[in-house]
PDB file of C-alpha atoms in Angstrom:
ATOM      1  CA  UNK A   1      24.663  18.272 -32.757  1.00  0.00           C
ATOM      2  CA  UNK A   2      21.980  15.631 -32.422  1.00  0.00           C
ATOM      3  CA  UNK A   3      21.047  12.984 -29.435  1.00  0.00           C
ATOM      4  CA  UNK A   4      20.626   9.731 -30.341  1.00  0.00           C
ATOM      5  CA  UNK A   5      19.212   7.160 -26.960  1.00  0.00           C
ATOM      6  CA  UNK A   6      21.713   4.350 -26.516  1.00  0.00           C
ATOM      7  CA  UNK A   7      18.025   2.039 -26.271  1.00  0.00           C
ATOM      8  CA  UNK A   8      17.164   3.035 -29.505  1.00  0.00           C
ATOM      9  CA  UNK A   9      20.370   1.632 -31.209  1.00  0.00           C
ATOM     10  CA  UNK A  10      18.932  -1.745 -32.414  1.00  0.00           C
ATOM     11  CA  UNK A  11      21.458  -1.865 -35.458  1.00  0.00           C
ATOM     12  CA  UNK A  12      25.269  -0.344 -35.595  1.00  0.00           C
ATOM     13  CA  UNK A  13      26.930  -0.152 -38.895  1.00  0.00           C
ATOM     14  CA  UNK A  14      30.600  -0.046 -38.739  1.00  0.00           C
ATOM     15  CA  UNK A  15      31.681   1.216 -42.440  1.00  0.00           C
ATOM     16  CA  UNK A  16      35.110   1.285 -43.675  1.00  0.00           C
ATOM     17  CA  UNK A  17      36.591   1.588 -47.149  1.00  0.00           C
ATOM     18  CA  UNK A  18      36.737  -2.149 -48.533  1.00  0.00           C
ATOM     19  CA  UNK A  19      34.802  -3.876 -45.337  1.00  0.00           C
ATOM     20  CA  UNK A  20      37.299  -5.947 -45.505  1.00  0.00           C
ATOM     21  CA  UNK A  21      40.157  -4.793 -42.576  1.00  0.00           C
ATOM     22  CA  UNK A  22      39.901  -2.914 -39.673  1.00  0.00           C
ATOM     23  CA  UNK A  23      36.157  -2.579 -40.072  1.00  0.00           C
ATOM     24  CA  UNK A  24      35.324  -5.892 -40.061  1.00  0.00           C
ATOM     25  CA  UNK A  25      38.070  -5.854 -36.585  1.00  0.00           C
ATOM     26  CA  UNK A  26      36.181  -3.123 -35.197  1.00  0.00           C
ATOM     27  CA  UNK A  27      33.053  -4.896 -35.436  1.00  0.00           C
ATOM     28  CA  UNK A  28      33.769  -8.377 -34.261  1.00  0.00           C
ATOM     29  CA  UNK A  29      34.753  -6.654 -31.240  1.00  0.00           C
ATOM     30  CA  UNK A  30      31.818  -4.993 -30.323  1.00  0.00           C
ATOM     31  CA  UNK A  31      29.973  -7.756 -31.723  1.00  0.00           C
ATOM     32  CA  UNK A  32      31.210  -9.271 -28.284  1.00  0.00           C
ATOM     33  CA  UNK A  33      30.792  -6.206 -26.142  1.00  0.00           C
ATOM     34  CA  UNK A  34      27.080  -5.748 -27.059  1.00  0.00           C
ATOM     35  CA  UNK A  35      25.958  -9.302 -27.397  1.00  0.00           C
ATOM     36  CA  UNK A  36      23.711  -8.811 -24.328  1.00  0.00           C
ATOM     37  CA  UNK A  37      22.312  -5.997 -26.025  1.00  0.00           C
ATOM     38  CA  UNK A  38      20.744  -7.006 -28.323  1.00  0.00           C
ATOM     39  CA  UNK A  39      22.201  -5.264 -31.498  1.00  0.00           C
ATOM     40  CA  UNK A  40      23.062  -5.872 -34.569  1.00  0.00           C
ATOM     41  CA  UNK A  41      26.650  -5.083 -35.382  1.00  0.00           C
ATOM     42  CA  UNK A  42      27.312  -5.418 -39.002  1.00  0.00           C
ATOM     43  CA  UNK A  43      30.670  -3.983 -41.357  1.00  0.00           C
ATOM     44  CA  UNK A  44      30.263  -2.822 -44.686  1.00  0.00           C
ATOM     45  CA  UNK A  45      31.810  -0.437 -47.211  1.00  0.00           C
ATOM     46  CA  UNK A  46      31.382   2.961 -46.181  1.00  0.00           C
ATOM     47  CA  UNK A  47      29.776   3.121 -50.177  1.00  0.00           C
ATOM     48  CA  UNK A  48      26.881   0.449 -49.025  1.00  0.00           C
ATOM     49  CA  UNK A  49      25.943   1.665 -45.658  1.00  0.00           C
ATOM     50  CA  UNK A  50      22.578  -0.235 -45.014  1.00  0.00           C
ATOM     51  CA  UNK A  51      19.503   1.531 -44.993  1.00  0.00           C
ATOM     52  CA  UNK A  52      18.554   0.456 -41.633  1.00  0.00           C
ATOM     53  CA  UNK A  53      21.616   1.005 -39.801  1.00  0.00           C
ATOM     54  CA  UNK A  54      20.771   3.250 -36.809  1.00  0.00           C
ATOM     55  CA  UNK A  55      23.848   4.384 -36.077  1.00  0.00           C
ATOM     56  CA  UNK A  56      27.352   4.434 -38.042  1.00  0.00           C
ATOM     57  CA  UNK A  57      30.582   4.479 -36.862  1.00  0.00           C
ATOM     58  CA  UNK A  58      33.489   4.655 -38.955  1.00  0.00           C
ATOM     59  CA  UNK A  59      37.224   6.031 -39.205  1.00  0.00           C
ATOM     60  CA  UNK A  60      37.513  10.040 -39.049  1.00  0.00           C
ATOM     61  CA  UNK A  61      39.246   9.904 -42.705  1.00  0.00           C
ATOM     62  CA  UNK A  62      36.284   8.397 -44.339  1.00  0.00           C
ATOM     63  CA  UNK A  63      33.369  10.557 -42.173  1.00  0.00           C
ATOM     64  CA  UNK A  64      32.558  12.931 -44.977  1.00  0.00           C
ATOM     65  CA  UNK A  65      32.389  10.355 -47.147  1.00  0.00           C
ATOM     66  CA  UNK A  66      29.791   8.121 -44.836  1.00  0.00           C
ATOM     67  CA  UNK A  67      28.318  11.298 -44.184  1.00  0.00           C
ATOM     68  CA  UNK A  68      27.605  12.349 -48.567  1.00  0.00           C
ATOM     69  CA  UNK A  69      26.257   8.219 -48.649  1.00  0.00           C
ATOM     70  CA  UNK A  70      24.355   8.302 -45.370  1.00  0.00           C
ATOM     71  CA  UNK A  71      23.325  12.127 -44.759  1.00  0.00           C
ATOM     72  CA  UNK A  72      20.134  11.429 -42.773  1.00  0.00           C
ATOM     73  CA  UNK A  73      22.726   8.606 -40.313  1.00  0.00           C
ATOM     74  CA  UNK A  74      24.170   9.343 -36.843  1.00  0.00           C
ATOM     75  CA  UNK A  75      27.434   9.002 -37.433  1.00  0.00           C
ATOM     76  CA  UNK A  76      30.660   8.684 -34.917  1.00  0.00           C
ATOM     77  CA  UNK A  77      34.282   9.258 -36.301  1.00  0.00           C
ATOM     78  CA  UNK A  78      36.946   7.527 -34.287  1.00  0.00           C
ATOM     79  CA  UNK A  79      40.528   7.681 -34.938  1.00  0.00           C
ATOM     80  CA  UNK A  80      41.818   4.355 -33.307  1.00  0.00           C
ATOM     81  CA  UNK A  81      40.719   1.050 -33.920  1.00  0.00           C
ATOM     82  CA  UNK A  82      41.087  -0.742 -30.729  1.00  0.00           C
ATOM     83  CA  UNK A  83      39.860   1.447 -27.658  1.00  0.00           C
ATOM     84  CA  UNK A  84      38.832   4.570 -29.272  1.00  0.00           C
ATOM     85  CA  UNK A  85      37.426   6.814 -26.468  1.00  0.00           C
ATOM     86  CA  UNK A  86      35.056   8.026 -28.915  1.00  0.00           C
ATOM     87  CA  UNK A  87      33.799   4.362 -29.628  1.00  0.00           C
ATOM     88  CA  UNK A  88      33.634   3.583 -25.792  1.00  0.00           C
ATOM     89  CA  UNK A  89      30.811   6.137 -25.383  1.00  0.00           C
ATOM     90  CA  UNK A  90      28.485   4.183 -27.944  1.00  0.00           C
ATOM     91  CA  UNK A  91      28.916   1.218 -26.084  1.00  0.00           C
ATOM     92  CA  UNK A  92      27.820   2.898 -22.748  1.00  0.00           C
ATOM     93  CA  UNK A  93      25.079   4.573 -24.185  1.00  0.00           C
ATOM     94  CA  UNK A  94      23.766   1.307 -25.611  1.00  0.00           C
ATOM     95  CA  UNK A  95      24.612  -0.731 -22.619  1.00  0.00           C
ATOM     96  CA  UNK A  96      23.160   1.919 -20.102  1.00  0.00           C
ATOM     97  CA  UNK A  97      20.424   3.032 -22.417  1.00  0.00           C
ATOM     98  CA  UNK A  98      21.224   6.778 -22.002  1.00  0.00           C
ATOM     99  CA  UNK A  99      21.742   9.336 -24.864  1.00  0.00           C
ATOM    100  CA  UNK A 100      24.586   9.877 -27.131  1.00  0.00           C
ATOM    101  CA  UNK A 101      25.426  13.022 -28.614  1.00  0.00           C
ATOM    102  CA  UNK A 102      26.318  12.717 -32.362  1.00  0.00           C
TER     103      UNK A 102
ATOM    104  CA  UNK B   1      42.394 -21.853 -40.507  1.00  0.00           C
ATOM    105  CA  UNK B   2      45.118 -24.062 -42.979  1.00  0.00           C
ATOM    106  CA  UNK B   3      43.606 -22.492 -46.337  1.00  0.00           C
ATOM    107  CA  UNK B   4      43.323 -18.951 -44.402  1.00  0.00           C
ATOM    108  CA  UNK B   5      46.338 -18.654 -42.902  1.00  0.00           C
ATOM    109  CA  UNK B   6      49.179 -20.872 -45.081  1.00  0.00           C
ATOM    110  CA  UNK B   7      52.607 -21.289 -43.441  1.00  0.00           C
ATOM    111  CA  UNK B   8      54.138 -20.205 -45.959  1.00  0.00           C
ATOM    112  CA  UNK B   9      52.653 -17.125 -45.897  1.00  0.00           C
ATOM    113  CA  UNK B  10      53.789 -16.389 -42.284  1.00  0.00           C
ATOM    114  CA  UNK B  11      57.579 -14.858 -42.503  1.00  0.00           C
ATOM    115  CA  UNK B  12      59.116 -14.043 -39.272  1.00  0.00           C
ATOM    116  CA  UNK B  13      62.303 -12.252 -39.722  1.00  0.00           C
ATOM    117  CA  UNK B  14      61.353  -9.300 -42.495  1.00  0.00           C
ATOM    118  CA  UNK B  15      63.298  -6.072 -42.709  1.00  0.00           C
ATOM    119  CA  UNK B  16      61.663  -3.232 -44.553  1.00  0.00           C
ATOM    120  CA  UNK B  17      62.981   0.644 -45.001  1.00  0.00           C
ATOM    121  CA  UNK B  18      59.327   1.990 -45.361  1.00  0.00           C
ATOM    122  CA  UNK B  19      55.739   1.298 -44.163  1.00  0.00           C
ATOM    123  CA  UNK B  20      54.914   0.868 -48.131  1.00  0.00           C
ATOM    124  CA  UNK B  21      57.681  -1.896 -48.541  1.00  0.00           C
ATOM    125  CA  UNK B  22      55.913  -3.725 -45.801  1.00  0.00           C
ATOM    126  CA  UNK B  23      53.091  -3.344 -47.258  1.00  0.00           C
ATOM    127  CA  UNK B  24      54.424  -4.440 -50.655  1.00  0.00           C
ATOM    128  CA  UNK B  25      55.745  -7.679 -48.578  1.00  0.00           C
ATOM    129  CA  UNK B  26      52.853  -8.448 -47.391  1.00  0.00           C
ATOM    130  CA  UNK B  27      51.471  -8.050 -50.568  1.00  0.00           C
ATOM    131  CA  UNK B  28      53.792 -10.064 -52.384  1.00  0.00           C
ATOM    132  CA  UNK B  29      53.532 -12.998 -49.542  1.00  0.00           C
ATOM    133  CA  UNK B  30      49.651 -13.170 -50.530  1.00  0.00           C
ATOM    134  CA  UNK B  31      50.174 -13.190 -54.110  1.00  0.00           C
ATOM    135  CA  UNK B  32      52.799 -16.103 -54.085  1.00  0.00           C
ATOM    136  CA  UNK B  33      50.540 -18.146 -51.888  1.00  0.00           C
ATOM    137  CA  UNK B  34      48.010 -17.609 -54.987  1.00  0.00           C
ATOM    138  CA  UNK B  35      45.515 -15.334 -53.106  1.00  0.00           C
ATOM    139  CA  UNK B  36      45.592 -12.795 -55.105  1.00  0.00           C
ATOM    140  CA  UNK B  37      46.494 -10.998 -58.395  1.00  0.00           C
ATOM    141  CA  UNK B  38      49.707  -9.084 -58.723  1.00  0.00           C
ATOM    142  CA  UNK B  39      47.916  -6.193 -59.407  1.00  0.00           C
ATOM    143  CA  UNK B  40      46.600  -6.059 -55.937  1.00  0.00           C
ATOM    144  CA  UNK B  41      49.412  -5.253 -54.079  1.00  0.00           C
ATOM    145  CA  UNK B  42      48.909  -1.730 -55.607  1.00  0.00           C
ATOM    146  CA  UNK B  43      45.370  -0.973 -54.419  1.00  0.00           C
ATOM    147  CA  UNK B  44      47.209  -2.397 -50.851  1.00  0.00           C
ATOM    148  CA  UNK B  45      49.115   0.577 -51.348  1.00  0.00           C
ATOM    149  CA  UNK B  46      46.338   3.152 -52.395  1.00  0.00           C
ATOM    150  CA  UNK B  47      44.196   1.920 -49.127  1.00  0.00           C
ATOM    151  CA  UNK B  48      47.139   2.809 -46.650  1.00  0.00           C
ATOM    152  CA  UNK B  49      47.321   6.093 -48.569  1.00  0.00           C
ATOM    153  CA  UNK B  50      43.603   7.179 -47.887  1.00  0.00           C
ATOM    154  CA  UNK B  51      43.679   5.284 -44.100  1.00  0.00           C
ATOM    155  CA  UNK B  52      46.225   3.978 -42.047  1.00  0.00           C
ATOM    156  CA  UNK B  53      45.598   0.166 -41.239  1.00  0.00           C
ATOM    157  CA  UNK B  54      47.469   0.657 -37.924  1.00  0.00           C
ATOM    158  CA  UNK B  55      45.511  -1.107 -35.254  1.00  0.00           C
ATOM    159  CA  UNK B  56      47.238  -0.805 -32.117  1.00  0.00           C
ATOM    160  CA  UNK B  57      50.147  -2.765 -30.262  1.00  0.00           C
ATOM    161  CA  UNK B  58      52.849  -2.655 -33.210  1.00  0.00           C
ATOM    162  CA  UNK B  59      50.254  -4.087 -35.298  1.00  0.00           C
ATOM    163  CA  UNK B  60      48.934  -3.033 -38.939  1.00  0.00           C
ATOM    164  CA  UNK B  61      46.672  -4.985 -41.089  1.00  0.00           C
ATOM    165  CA  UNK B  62      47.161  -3.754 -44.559  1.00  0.00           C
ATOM    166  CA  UNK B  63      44.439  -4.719 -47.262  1.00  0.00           C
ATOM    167  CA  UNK B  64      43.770  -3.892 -50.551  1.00  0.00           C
ATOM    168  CA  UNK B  65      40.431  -1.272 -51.756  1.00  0.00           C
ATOM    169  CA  UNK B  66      37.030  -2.177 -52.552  1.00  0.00           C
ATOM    170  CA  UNK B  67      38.117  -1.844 -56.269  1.00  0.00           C
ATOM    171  CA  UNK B  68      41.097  -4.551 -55.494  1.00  0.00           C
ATOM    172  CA  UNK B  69      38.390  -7.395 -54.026  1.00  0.00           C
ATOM    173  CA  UNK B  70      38.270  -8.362 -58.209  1.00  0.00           C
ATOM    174  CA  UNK B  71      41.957  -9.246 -57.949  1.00  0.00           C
ATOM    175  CA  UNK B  72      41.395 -11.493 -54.536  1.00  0.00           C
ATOM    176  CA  UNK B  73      41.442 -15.081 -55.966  1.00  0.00           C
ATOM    177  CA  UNK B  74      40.404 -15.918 -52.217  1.00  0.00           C
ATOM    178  CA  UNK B  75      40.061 -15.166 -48.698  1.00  0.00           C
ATOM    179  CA  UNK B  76      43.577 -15.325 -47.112  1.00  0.00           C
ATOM    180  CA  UNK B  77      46.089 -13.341 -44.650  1.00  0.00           C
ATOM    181  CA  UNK B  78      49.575 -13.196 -44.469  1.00  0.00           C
ATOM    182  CA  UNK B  79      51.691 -12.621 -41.140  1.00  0.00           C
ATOM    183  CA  UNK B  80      55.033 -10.770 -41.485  1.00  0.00           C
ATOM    184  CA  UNK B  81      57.031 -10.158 -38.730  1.00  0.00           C
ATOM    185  CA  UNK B  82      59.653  -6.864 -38.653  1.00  0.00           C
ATOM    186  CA  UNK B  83      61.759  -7.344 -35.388  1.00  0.00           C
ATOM    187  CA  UNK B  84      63.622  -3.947 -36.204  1.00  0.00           C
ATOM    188  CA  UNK B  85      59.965  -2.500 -37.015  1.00  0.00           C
ATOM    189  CA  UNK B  86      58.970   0.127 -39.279  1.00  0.00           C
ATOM    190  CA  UNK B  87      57.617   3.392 -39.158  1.00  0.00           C
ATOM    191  CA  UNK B  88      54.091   3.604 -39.771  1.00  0.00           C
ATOM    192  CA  UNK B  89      53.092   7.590 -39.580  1.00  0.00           C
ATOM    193  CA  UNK B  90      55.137   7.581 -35.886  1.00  0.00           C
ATOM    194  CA  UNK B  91      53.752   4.602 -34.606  1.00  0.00           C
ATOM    195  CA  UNK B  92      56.546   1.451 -34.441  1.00  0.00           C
ATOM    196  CA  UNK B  93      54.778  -1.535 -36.562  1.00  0.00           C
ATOM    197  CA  UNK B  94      56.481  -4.817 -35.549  1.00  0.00           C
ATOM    198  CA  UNK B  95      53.823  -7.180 -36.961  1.00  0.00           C
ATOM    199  CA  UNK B  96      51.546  -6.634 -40.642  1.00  0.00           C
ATOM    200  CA  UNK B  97      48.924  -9.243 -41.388  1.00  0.00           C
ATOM    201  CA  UNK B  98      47.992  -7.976 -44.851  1.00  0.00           C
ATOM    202  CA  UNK B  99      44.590  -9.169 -46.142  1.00  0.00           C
ATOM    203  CA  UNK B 100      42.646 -10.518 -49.118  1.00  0.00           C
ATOM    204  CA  UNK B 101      39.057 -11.023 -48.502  1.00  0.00           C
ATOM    205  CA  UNK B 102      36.216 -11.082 -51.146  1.00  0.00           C
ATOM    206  CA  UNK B 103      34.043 -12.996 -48.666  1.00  0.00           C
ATOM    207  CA  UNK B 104      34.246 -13.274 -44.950  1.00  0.00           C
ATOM    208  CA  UNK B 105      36.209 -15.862 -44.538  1.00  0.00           C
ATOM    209  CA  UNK B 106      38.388 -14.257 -42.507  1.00  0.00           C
ATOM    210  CA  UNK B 107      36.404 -12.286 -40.200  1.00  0.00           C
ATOM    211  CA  UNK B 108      36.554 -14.968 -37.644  1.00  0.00           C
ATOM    212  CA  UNK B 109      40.534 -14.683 -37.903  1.00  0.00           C
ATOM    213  CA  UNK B 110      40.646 -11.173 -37.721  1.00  0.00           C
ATOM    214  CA  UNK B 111      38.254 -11.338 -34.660  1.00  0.00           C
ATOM    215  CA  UNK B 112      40.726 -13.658 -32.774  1.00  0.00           C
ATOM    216  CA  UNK B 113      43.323 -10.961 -33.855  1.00  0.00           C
ATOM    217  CA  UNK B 114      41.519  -8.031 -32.003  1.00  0.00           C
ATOM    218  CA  UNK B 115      41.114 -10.227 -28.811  1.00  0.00           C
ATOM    219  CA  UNK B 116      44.967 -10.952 -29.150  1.00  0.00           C
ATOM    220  CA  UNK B 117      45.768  -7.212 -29.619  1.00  0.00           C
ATOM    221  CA  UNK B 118      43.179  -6.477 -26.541  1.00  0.00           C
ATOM    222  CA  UNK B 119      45.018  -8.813 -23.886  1.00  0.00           C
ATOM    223  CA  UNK B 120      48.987  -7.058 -23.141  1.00  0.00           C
ATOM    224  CA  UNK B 121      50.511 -10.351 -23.019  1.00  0.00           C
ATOM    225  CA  UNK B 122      48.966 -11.787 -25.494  1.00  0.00           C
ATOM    226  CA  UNK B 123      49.739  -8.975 -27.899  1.00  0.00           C
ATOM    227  CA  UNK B 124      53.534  -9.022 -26.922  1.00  0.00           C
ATOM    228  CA  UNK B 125      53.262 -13.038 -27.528  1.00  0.00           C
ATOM    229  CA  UNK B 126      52.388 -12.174 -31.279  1.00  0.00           C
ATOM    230  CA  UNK B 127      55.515  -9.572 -31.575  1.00  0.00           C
ATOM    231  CA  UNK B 128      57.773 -11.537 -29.972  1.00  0.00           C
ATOM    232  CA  UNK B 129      57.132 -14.855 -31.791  1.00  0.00           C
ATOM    233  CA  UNK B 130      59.759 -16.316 -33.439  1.00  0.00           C
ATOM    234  CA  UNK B 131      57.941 -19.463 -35.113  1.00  0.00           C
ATOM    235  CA  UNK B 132      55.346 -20.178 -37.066  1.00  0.00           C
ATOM    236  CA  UNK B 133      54.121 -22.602 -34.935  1.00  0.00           C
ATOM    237  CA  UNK B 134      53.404 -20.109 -32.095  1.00  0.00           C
ATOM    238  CA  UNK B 135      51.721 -17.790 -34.198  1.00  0.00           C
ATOM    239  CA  UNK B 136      49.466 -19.937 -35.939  1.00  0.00           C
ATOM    240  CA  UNK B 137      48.829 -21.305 -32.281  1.00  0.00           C
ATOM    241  CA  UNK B 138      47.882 -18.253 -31.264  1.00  0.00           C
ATOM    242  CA  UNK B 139      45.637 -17.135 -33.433  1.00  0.00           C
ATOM    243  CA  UNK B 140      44.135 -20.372 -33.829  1.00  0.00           C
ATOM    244  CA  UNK B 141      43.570 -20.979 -29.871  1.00  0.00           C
ATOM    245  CA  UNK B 142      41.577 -17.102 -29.195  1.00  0.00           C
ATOM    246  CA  UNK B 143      39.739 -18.370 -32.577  1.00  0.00           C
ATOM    247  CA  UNK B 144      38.028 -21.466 -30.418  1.00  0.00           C
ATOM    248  CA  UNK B 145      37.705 -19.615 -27.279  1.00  0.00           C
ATOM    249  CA  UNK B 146      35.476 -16.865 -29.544  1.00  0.00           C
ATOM    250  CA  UNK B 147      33.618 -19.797 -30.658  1.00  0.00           C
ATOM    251  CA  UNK B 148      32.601 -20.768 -27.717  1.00  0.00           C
TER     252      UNK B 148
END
């Protein structure tokens, strides 16, 4: 299991099959919780991941699948869309600046 | 919002047996407002199959595949309402806004929909409408308050 500091999230990738759905849900909302932040919330295909995403988050059913595109990537599985526990932790660790284990 | 969300393609009293009839509903809703191919109703299907769209507070957003963006003629959603709900793997779905999207035109829409979803009332406003009006309202009002 790796650590990743919440400070040195600059750009979170949420990836989901199509990017068109619940990712693109998933990221409008912490879009708004992390706009003092500072980071870049983007959604994409969990096929396209972007190279400079620091950290990936993405549904539990598609995590082996982000992890074969993105094997070098942080990545967090969640399970629920809206107020995954899972998901709350990244936003603390970003907001408070203290590590995340991944 | 008129183009993205077209009245006709809100339907308020929908009965389904299964979660893939609703899906198919929704589906069929998106291709009659001429958002989509036929042929994309399937990969609505195949999507659900790998993960459920279920999003929380009797609400499921079902969408085609990244394969089935060919077959989206444009960005649109559909609202269907199930008062008697439907089964979605044990969770009770009482509302499906199915999806086509090539771009991101509806991102802004779908944002509105999570703030909806993330305030109690609001969220049983949304299952409980019974006109068009007040759900185009609704998602149309959280949509200028994001904009803010």
């Amino acid at each position: 299991m790796a650590t990743i500091n919440g400070k040195d999230i600059r750009k979170l990738v949420v990836a989901c099959d199509a990017g068109m759905g619940s990712s693109v849900m998933l990221a409008s909302t912490l879009r708004k919780q992390l706009g003092k932040s500072g980071v870049t919330v983007e959604h994409s295909p969990v096929n396209s991941i972007p190279a400079d995403a620091d950290l990936v988050v993405c549904h539990s059913g598609l995590a082996a699948r982000a992890r074969s595109v993105a094997p070098s990537k942080p990545i967090v599985p969640f399970q629920v869309f809206l107020g995954d526990p899972a998901v709350t932790k990244v936003v603390k660790a970003i907001q408070q600046g203290t590590d995340l284990n991944v | 919002m008129s183009e993205l969300l077209d009245r006709r393609a809100v339907r308020l009293d929908e009965t389904a047996a299964d979660k893939e009839e609703a899906i198919r509903l929704c589906g069929a809703a998106l291709v009659e407002i001429g958002a989509a191919e036929a042929g994309y109703v399937d990969t609505m299907v195949a999507r659900e199959k790998s993960v459920s769209t279920y999003v929380g507070e009797g609400v499921a957003i079902p969408h085609g595949t990244l394969d089935g963006k060919a077959l989206v003629k444009r960005d649109a959603l559909a609202v269907l309402r199930f008062p008697a709900g439907v089964d979605w793997d044990g969770e009770q779905v009482t509302v499906c806004v199915g999806i086509a999207a090539a771009g991101d035109g509806h991102v802004e829409l779908l944002a509105a929909l999570a703030e909806i979803l993330l305030d109690e009332d609001q969220a049983r406003s949304l299952r409980e409408a019974t006109d068009v009006d007040t759900v185009i309202g609704l998602l149309s009002s959280v949509q200028e308050e994001a904009s803010e």
